[in-house]
Structure formats: structure tokens, C-alpha cells
XYZ file of C-alpha atoms in Angstrom:
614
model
C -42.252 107.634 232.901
C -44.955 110.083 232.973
C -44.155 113.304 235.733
C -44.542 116.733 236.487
C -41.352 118.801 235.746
C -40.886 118.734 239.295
C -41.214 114.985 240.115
C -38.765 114.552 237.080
C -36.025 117.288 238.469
C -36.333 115.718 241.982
C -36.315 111.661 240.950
C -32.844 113.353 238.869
C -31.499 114.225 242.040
C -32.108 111.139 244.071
C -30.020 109.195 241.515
C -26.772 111.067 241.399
C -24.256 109.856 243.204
C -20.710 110.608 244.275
C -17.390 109.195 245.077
C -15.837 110.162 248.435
C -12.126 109.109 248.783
C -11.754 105.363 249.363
C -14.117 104.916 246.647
C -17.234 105.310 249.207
C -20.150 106.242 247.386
C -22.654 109.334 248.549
C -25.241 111.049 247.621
C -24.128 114.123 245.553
C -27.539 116.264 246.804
C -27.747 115.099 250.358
C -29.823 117.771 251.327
C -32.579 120.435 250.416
C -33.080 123.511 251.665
C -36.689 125.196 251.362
C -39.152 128.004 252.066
C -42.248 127.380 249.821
C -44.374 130.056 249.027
C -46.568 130.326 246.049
C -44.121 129.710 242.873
C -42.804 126.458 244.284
C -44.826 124.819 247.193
C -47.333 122.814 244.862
C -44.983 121.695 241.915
C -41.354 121.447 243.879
C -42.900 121.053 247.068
C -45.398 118.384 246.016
C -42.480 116.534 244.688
C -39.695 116.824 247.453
C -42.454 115.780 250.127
C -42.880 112.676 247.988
C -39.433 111.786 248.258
C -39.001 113.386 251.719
C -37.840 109.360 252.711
C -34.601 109.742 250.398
C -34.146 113.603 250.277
C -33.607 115.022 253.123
C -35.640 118.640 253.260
C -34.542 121.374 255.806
C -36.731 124.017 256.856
C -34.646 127.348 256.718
C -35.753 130.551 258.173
C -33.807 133.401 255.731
C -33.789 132.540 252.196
C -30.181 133.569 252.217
C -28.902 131.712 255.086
C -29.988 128.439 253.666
C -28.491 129.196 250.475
C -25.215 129.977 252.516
C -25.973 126.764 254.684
C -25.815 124.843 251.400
C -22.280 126.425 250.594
C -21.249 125.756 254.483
C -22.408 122.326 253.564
C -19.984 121.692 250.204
C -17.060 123.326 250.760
C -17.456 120.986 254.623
C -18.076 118.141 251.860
C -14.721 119.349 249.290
C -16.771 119.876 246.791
C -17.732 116.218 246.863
C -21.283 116.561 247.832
C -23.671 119.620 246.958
C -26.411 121.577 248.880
C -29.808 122.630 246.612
C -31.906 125.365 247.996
C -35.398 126.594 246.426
C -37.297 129.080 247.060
C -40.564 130.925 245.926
C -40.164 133.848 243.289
C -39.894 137.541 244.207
C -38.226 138.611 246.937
C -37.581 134.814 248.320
C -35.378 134.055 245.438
C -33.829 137.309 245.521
C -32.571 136.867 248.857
C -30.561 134.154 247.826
C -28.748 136.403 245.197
C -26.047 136.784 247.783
C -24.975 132.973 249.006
C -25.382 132.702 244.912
C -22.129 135.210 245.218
C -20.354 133.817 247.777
C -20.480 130.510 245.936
C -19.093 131.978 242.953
C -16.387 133.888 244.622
C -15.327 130.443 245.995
C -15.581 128.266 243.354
C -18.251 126.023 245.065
C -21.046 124.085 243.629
C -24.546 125.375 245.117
C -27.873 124.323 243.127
C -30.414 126.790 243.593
C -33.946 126.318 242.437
C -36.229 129.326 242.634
C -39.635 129.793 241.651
C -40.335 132.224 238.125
C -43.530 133.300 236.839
C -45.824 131.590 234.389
C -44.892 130.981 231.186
C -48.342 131.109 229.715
C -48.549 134.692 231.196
C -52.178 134.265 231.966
C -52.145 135.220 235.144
C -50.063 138.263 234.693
C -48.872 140.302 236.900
C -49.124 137.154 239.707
C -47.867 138.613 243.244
C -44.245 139.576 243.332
C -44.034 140.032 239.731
C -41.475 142.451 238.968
C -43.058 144.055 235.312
C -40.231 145.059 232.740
C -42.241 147.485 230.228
C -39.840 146.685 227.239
C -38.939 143.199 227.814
C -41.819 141.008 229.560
C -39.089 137.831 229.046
C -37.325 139.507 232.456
C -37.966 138.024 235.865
C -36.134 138.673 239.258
C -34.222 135.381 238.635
C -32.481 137.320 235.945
C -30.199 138.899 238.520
C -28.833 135.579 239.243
C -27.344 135.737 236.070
C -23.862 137.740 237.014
C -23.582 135.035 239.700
C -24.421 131.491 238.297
C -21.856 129.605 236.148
C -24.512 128.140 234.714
C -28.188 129.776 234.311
C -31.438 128.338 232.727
C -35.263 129.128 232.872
C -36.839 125.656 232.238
C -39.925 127.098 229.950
C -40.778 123.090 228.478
C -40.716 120.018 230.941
C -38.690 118.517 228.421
C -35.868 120.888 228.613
C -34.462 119.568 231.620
C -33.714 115.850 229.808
C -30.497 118.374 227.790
C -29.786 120.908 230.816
C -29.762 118.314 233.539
C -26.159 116.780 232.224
C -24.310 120.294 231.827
C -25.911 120.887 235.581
C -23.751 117.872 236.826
C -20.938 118.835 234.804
C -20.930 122.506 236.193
C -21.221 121.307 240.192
C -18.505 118.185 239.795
C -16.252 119.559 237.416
C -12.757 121.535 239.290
C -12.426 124.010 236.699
C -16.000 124.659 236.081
C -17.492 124.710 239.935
C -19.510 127.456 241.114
C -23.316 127.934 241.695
C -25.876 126.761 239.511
C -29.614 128.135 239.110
C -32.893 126.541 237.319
C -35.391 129.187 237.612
C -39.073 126.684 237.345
C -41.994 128.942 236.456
C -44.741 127.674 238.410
C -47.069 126.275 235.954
C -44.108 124.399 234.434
C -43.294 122.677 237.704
C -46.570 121.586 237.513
C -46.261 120.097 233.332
C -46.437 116.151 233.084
C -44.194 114.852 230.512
C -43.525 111.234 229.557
C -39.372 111.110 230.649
C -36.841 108.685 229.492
C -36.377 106.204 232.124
C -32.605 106.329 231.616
C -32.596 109.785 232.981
C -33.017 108.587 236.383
C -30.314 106.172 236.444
C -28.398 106.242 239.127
C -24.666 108.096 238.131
C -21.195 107.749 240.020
C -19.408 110.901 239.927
C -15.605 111.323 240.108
C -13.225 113.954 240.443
C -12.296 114.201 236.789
C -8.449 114.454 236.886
C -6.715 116.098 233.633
C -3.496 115.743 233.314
C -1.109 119.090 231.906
C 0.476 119.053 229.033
C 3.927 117.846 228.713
C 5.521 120.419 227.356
C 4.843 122.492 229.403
C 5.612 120.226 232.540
C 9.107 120.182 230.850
C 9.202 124.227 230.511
C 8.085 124.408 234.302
C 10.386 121.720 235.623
C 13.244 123.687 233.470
C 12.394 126.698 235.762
C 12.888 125.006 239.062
C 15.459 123.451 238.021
C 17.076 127.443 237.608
C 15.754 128.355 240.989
C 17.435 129.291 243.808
C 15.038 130.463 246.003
C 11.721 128.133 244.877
C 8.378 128.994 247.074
C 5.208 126.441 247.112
C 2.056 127.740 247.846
C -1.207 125.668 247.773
C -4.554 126.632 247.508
C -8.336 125.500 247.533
C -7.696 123.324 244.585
C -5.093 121.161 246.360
C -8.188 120.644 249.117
C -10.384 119.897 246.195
C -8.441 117.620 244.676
C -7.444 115.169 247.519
C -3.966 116.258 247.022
C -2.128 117.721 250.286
C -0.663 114.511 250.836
C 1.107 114.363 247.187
C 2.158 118.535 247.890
C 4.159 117.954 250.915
C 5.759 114.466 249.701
C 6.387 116.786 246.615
C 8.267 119.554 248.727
C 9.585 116.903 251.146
C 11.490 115.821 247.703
C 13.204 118.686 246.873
C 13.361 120.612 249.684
C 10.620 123.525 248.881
C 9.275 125.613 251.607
C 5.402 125.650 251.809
C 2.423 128.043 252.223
C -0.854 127.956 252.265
C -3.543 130.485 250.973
C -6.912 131.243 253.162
C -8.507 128.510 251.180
C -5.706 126.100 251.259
C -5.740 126.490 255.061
C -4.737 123.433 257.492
C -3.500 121.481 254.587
C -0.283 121.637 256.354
C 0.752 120.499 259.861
C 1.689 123.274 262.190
C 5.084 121.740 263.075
C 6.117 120.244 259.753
C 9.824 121.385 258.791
C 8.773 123.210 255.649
C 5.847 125.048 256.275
C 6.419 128.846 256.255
C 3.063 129.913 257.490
C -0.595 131.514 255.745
C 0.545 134.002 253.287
C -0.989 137.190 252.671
C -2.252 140.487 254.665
C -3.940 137.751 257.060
C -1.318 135.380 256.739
C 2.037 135.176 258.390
C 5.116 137.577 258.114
C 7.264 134.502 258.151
C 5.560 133.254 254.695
C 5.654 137.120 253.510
C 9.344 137.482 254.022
C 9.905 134.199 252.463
C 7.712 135.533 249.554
C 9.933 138.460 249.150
C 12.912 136.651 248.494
C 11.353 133.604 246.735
C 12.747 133.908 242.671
C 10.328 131.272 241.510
C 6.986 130.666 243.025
C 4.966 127.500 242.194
C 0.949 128.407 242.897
C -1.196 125.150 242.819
C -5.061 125.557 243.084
C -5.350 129.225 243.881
C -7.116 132.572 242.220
C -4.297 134.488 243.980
C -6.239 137.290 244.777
C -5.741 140.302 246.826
C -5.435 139.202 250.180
C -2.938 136.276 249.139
C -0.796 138.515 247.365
C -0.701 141.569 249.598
C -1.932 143.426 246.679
C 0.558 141.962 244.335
C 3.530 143.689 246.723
C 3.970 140.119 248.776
C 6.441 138.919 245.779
C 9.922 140.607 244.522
C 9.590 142.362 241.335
C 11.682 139.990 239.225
C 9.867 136.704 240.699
C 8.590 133.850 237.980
C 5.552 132.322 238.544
C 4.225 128.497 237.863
C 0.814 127.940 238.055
C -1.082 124.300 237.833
C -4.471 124.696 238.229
C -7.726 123.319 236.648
C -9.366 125.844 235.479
C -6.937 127.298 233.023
C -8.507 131.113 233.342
C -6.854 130.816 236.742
C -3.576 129.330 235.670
C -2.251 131.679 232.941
C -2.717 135.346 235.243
C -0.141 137.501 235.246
C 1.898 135.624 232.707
C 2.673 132.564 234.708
C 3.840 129.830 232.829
C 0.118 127.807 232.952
C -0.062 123.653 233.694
C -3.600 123.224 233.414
C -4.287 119.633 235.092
C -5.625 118.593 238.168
C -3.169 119.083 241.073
C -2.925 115.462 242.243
C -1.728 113.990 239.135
C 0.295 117.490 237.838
C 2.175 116.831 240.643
C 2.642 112.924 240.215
C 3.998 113.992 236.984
C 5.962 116.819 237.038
C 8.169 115.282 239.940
C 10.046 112.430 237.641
C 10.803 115.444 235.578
C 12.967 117.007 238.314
C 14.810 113.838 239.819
C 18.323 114.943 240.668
C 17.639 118.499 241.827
C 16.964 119.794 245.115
C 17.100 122.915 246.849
C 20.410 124.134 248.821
C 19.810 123.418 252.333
C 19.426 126.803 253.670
C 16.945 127.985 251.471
C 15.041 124.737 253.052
C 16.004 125.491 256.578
C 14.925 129.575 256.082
C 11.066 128.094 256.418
C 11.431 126.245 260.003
C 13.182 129.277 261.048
C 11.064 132.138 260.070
C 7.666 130.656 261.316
C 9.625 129.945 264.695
C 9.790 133.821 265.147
C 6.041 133.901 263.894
C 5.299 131.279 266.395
C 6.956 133.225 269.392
C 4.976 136.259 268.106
C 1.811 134.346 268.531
C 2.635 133.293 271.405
C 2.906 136.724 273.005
C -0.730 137.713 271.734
C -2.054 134.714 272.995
C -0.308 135.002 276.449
C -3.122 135.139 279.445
C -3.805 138.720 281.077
C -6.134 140.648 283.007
C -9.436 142.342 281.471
C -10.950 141.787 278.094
C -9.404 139.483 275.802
C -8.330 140.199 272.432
C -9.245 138.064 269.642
C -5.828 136.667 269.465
C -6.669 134.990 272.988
C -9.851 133.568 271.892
C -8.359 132.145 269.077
C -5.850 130.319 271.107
C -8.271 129.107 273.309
C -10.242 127.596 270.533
C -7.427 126.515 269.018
C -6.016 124.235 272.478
C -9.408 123.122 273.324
C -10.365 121.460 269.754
C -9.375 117.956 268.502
C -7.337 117.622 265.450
C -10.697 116.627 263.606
C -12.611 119.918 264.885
C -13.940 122.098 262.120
C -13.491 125.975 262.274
C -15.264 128.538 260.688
C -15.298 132.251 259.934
C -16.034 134.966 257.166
C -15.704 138.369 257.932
C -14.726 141.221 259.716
C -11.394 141.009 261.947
C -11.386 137.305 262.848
C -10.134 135.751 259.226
C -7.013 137.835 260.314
C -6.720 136.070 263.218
C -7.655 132.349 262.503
C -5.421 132.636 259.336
C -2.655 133.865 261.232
C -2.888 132.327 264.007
C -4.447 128.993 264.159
C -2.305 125.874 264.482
C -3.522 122.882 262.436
C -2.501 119.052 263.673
C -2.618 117.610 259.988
C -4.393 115.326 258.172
C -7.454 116.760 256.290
C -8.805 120.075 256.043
C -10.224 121.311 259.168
C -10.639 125.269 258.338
C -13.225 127.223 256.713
C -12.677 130.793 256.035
C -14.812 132.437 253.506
C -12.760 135.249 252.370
C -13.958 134.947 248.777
C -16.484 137.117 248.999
C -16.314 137.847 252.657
C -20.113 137.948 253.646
C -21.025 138.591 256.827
C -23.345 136.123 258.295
C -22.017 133.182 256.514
C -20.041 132.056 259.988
C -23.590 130.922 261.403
C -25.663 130.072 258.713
C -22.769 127.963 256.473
C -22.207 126.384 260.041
C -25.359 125.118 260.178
C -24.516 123.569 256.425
C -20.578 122.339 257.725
C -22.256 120.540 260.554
C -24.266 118.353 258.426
C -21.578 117.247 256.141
C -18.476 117.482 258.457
C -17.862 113.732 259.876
C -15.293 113.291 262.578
C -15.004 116.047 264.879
C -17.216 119.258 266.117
C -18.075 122.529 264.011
C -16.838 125.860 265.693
C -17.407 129.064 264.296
C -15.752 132.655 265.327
C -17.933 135.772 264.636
C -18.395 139.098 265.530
C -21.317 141.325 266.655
C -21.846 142.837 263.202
C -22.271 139.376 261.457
C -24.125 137.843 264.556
C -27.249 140.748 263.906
C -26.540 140.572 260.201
C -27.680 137.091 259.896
C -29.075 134.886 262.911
C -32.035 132.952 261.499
C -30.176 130.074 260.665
C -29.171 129.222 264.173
C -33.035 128.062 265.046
C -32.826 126.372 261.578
C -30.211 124.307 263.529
C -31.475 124.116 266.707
C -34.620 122.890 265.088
C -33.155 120.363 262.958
C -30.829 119.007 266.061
C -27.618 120.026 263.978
C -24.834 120.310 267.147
C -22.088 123.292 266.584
C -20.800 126.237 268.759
C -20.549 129.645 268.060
C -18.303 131.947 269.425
C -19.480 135.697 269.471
C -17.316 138.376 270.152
C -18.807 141.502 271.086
C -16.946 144.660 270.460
C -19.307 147.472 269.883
C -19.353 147.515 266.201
C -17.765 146.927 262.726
C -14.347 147.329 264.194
C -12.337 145.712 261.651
C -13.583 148.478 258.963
C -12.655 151.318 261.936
C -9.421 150.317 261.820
C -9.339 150.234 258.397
C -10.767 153.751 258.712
C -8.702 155.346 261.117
C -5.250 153.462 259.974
C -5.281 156.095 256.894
C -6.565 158.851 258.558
C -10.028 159.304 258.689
C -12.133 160.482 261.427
C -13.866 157.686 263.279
C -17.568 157.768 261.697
C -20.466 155.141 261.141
C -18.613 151.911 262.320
C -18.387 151.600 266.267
C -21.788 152.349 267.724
C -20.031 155.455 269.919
C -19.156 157.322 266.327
C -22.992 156.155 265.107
C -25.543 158.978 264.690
C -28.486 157.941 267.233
C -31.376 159.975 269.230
C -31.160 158.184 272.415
C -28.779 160.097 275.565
C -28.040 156.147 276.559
C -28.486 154.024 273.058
C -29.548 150.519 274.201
C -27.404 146.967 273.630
C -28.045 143.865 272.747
C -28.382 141.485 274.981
C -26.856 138.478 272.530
C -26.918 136.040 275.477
C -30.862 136.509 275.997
C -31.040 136.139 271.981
C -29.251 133.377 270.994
C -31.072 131.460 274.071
C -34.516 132.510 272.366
C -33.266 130.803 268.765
C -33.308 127.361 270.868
C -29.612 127.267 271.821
C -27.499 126.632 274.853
C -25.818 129.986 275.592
C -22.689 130.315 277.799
C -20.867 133.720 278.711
C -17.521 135.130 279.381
C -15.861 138.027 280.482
C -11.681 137.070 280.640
C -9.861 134.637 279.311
C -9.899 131.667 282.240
C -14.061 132.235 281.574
C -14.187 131.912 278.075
C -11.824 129.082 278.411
C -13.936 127.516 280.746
C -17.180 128.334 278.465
C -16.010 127.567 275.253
C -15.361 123.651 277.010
C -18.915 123.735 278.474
C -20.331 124.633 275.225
C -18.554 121.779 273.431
C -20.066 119.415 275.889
C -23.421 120.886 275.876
C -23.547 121.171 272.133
C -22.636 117.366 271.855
C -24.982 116.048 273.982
C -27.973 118.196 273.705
C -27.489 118.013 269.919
C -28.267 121.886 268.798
C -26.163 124.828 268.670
C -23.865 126.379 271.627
C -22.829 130.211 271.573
C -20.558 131.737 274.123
C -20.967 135.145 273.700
C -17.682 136.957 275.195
C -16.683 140.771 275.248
C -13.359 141.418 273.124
C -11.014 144.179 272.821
C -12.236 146.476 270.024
C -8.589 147.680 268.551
C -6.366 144.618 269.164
C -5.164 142.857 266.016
C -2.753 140.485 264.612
C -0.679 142.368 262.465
C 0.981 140.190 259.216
C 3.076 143.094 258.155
C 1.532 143.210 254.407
C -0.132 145.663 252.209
C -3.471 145.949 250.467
C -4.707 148.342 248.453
C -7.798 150.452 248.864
C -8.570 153.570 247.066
C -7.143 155.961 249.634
C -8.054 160.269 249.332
C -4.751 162.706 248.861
C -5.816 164.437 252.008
C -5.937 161.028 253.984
C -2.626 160.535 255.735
C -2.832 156.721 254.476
C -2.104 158.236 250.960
C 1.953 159.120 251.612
C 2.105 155.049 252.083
C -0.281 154.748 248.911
C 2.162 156.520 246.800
C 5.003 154.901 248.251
C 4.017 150.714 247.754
C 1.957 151.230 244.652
C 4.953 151.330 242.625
C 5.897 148.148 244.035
C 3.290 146.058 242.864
C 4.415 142.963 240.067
C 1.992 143.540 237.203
C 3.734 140.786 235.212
C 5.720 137.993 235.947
C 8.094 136.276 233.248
C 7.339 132.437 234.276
C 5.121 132.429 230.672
């Protein structure tokens, strides 16, 4: 089949195919995102407009916050379906650098496709050539590098017949997923080369599911078995794998409390008898104190990083740690005894090895009671009052007014702290999306824009502040444009106040992060006017000063964003130094002559550097 390296790449994505649970079959790209500009409009372009029919291509308006729609649009998906985004080379591809990050950080397939420059060099240097004087092989793409799982320059159209199956294997496989890029000089986009017409076979692809070893299911089921205090905590890769369901039947069994990571989020009912709460610094003190005490934790499908482990100071100093996960660089850190399997079937078989045992009834009961007192807590912050509401309130609000298939989204700044903390899930599958991988601000609109395309059931909301709503707007005419229906809730509190309080909490001065400690010229600095804005993108815009007005906003906007089928914001005022508080610690490199350092010296000490579950 004679084609240009583009036709060939595209007619490659049309025919893969993946399996959604019930054994329903999708596409695995189901979308494109593009800006064309010189390095990909004739070759790429040429070839996604020919397929336009069967490929879906979305216009995006950042190069970044289509990238970061596509991850919106997978990790939406679980990983079963895959956003692609190309752009032209130069500073186009380099924008997308960033979402390339966030993907990686997350451990979520993203296919990026950005122009290079020629390969015959002919031209040289074409516009937006960046010229290395030592090494002419270097392009921009080259920074994608640190932040791909799996990088290649296609210099020969018949290069892509051998990278094409390690690109499927990257974006399908659990222990392998992460962002992939194919940098396509422009001339070779543009190569015809007679392909095998097996390469555009259609292909089914499943979850792979590999089951742990047994020896060491035996070693791990020998160390619950010596527990007393036994802690479950699930993570992204329990999402991933289909297996929340199997986790609480599991725990259900033996009588193991539950918690859930940031990325694990929702898998859990609210109400359920064993769940503890979110752990971490924007978790729940009921799952932290629970952590404290626990003598053997069992982690399934999580990096456990910072903010799940307070730092490493969430956990007693003598706890033993059992770790299934996929990806085995995740499953053997800090010593924990590693079953490297997928978590579905790890669990299927490591429960016949523990028939007979179960937990002593008021370790079980300690996880009802705990999150009761977290609950009441919550319930406290989100109690109605006069004047500006905190984000605790709009949370809450959210929270009562969405359906138990609603989506919610955030990324940055304060609000992860108080969705994680504070939101009550109804069950069933994963409604919660908070991208506290990498944390980057701007995600909360632009990977909305990607959620709502591959979310089915129930309404996309996502929570932002006024920092990531000027960070990164673009993407909310993308979806306004395109007819993709969410709402956005901005909260408008003068600033980056989540990074004051981190600031001020160890003693330094106020400086550079509310707009009132910001160096400016002007005796009366202007504002934005985010209402005015957001209308100008193409969206429905709603506004609120107290909490019976956002309540009665946020409901509008629902309605409005249904029917009118493009993005609602409510923009609301919030309370700049009001916070749900999780009682945990993280470390940040703190000055001796910050008063933040006396509590420094004092928890550092505390931290478990190596746990004796290996």
C-alpha cells in the first residue's frame, strides 16, 4: 500500500482498537488534537483531513492545553482510550513539553506528534530552527526526551512499520504508561513508501493482566497473617485496572480498613464501613491516625509519593510495607516486600492464601469511627454563614448538587486540599480527577475540555482558582467551539494563596503571591473582570457572592451547560486564608532563620527511610 509517512501513521491509528469493560470495543485514538503550522500542516495535516470522517480532529487554541486536554481525555477514559496531539516544530511543539510532564508524572498514555526539521537539511536553518553548533542531529523535540517513556525521530518512512508496535505497547501497557512522542521531520511526513497491508489491521487491545509470583504472594500473605493492625490503601492502579470492586470485597473479607490516595480517589463509597478517608497532607486525619498505628500497610497501584505519605512521617517507624503493583520500579521502594502483577488478579490470588484469618474486630471498627469525627469536622467547614465563602463551602455545594455519575476535576493550588479531603463519593466508578502528579496549573480547564469528551454518564465539573484560570484559558473556546458541555467553577481570591500560606506558615514575610504583597506602579492596580472573560471565550457565565448564590449558580450553570452544550463558569469570590487542615507534614526546604525550621528539625527525624516488609 503505497503512502506518505503520514497517511501510513494516521491509517495506523484508525485501526487500533480497545476493550472497554464488558468487552465493548473503542477506538484507542478517539481524538486528535492540532495546530498546523509549517512542519506538519501538509504531510500530517493532509492526512488527518483525509480521514477527518473516522478521526475526529479538534482545533485547540494553546499547544499546551490540547496536549493537557488529551491527558484530561485518558485518565476520563482509565487509561483505556488515548488522546494524540501534533503540532508544528519550534515553539508549537515546545509548548507541549509541559502536558508531556504531567502525563509522565501520572502515568498516563498521551501520543504527541510534533513537527522536526528536514532530514535532508537542505533547507537549513528553516524558521524556528533552533541551530546546535556541535551537534546539528539536535532539534527542540529533543527536550521531550526527559518526559516521554518512549521517544523516536522517524528519519525513514519505513521506520514506523518497527516503532509503531512498542508505541502501542508503551500507551496500553500498566507498568509501562506514560506519554509517547514521534517527532516527523517535515519532508519525511511527506515520503511515500509501499507499507505492509497487515500494518493496518485492525488490533483489540486489552488490559494485559500479570499475575505475581507465588512466592512471594505466600511471603506477603505470611505478613498479614502476623498483623495486628493491617492498613489498605489503593491507588491509581486499582482505577486502572478495573479493580475497586475486587479491593473492597478483599477488605470486606478480612476486615481491613481502607484508604485511598489522590489518584485512587472515589474508588470507595463515602459511607462504606471500612473506609478511613484520603490519606495524606490533603487527605483525612482519620486515615492519618489510622496510618500511624497501622503495623502492616498493603499499597496497591500507587507511587506513594510525598503528598500520600506526609513526607514519609504519615506511617510509624517500625511499619512493614506490601506493595502489588505493575510496574515493579514502583513496587519494591523503600524495601517493601514487591508483588508485581496486575491488581485485579493479585488480589484474586492472594486472598485463598489467607482463608481463615481476619482482623480483630476493633481494629475493623477504628475506620467507621475515625472518619465519623472527620465527617463532623467537615461538616463544620461546610456549615452556611454570612460573607465570602471558603472553599470548603464551595466544595460542599458541588459536592450536594452533583449526581453520583458527575465528574470532578482539579490540579493545583489550594483546592486538591479540599476536594481530597472533603468530597463525598456515592460509589461505583471513578468520578474524581485530581492531578496532583505534577500539579500544573491550568490543567483544571483545559484537561476538562479532554474529560468531557470521554466521560459518559454524568456532567464534568472542574474547581480552579484565579492563578490557574489566567495561567491557562484558551482551551475553554476550544470547548465552546467544539460544543463540549462542562462547568467551571472559579474562585477568585486575589492571588496564589495556597503558596502564601505556604509562605507565611514558616515564617516568611508575605511577598510576590497575593496581588496586595505584588510589586506594581499603579496607586489602584486594576482586576480582572473573569465574568466579562470567560463570557468572551463563548461560555455561559454565572456569578456569586455567598453561599445561597453560588448554590443557586452552580445549579443554573449545570442546566445551562447541558442544554446549550458548551462550557459554564461561575466565577465566585472565596476567602483567601481558609483551609482544610489534614493535620500532616510535608517537607520543603525550610531557612534556619524561618520560624518553620524549629518544626523542620523536630519531624525530620521522624521520617521511615526503610521499611522491613522486603
Amino acid at each position: 500500500m503505497k503512502l506518505t509517512t503520514a497517511q501510513a501513521l494516521v491509517a495506523w491509528l484508525v485501526a487500533q482498537r480497545s476493550e472497554a469493560p464488558g468487552g465493548l470495543e473503542l477506538p484507542l485514538f478517539p481524538a486528535v488534537f492540532a495546530i498546523f503550522g509549517h512542519g506538519n500542516v501538509l504531510g500530517l495535516g493532509t492526512a488527518l483531513e483525509e480521514r477527518r470522517d473516522v478521526l475526529p480532529v479538534w482545533r485547540g487554541h494553546t499547544e499546551e492545553g490540547m496536549a493537557l486536554a488529551a491527558v484530561g481525555l485518558a485518565k476520563a477514559a482509565n487509561r483505556r482510550q488515548v488522546g494524540v496531539a501534533t503540532s508544528s516544530i519550534g515553539p508549537g511543539a515546545l509548548n507541549m513539553v509541559t502536558a508531556a510532564g504531567v502525563a509522565h508524572a501520572n502515568r498516563l498514555p498521551l501520543l504527541l506528534l510534533p513537527g522536526d526539521t528536514f532530514v535532508s537539511r537542505a533547507p537549513d536553518p528553516v524558521l524556528q530552527q533552533v541551530e546546535h553548533f556541535g551537534d546539528p542531529t539536535i532539534t527542540v523535540n529533543d527536550a521531550f526526551r526527559p518526559v516521554s517513556r518512549y521517544f523516536d525521530r522517524i528519519t525513514r518512512p519505513e521506520q514506523l512499520i518497527a516503532t509503531l508496535p512498542q508505541v502501542a505497547r508503551v500507551l496500553t501497557d500498566a507498568a509501562d504508561a506514560g506519554p509517547v512522542t514521534l517527532a516527523l521531520p517535515q519532508d519525511v511526513q511527506a515520503e511515500v513508501y509501499d507499507f505492509p497491508d497487515a500494518l493496518f489491521a485492525p488490533v483489540v487491545h486489552r488490559i494485559p493482566r500479570p499475575r505475581a509470583d507465588h512466592r512471594s504472594l505466600v511471603e506477603a500473605a505470611q505478613e498479614l497473617r502476623r498483623a495486628q493492625r493491617p492498613l489498605l490503601i489503593l491507588g491509581g492502579g486499582v482505577r486502572y485496572s478495573g479493580a475497586g470492586p475486587r479491593a473492597l470485597e478483599f477488605a470486606q473479607r478480612y476486615g481491613i480498613p481502607v484508604t485511598e490516595t489522590t489518584a485512587g480517589r472515589t474508588l470507595v463509597p463515602h459511607d462504606h464501613d471500612l473506609y478511613a478517608g484520603p490519606l495524606g497532607i490533603t487527605g483525612a486525619a482519620s486515615a492519618n491516625s489510622l496510618a500511624a498505628e497501622a503495623d502492616v500497610v498493603l499499597a496497591i497501584g500507587t507511587r506513594l509519593q510525598d503528598f500520600t505519605t506526609a513526607s514519609w512521617t504519615v506511617f510509624a517507624p517500625d511499619v512493614r510495607l506490601v506493595h502489588i503493583n505493575a510496574a515493579r520500579f514502583d513496587a519494591v521502594k523503600h524495601g517493601a516486600l514487591a508483588l508485581t502483577g496486575d491488581a485485579d488478579v493479585t488480589l484474586h490470588d492472594l486472598a485463598p492464601e489467607l482463608d481463615g484469618w481476619r482482623v480483630d474486630a476493633d481494629w475493623t471498627a477504628r475506620a467507621a469511627a475515625v472518619r465519623g469525627e472527620w465527617d463532623a469536622h467537615i461538616d463544620k467547614l461546610r456549615a452556611p454563614g454570612g460573607g465570602i465563602p471558603t472553599y470548603a463551602q464551595i466544595v460542599g455545594a458541588v459536592n450536594d448538587l452533583s449526581g453520583p455519575t458527575d465528574y470532578v476535576m482539579t490540579a493545583s493550588g489550594g483546592m486538591p486540599g479540599e476536594l481530597v479531603g472533603g468530597w463525598r463519593a456515592a460509589g461505583g466508578p471513578p468520578t474524581m480527577d485530581v492531578e496532583y502528579g505534577f500539579s500544573c496549573m491550568g490543567y483544571e480547564l483545559a484537561g476538562a475540555w479532554g474529560a468531557a469528551m470521554a466521560h459518559r454518564g454524568g456532567l464534568v465539573t472542574t474547581m480552579l482558582g484565579d492563578g490557574s484560570y489566567l495561567m491557562l484559558n484558551s482551551e475553554l473556546f476550544s470547548a465552546a467551539f467544539a460544543g463540549h458541555p462542562l462547568v467551571a467553577v472559579v474562585c477568585d481570591n486575589d492571588g496564589y494563596a495556597v503558596i502564601a500560606r505556604l509562605q507565611e506558615g514558616q515564617g516568611g514575610a508575605p511577598f510576590n503571591n497575593f496581588y496586595a504583597s505584588s510589586r506594581t506602579n499603579h496607586a489602584k492596580p486594576p482586576r480582572v473582570d473573569f465574568a466579562a472573560h470567560a463570557r468572551s471565550l463563548g461560555c455561559v457565565v454565572f456569578t456569586a457572592n455567598e453561599l445561597p448564590d453560588f448554590r443557586d449558580a452552580y445549579a443554573r450553570a449545570r442546566t445551562a451547560a447541558t442544554v446549550e452544550q458548551r462550557p459554564a463558569v461561575v466565577v465566585v469570590r472565596t476567602q483567601p486564608s481558609a483551609w482544610t487542615e489534614a493535620g500532616a507534614w510535608w517537607e520543603v526546604g525550610v531557612p534556619e532563620h524561618l520560624s518553620g525550621r524549629e518544626e523542620y528539625d523536630r519531624v525530620k527525624p521522624q521520617q521511615v527511610r526503610y521499611t522491613s516488609g522486603g
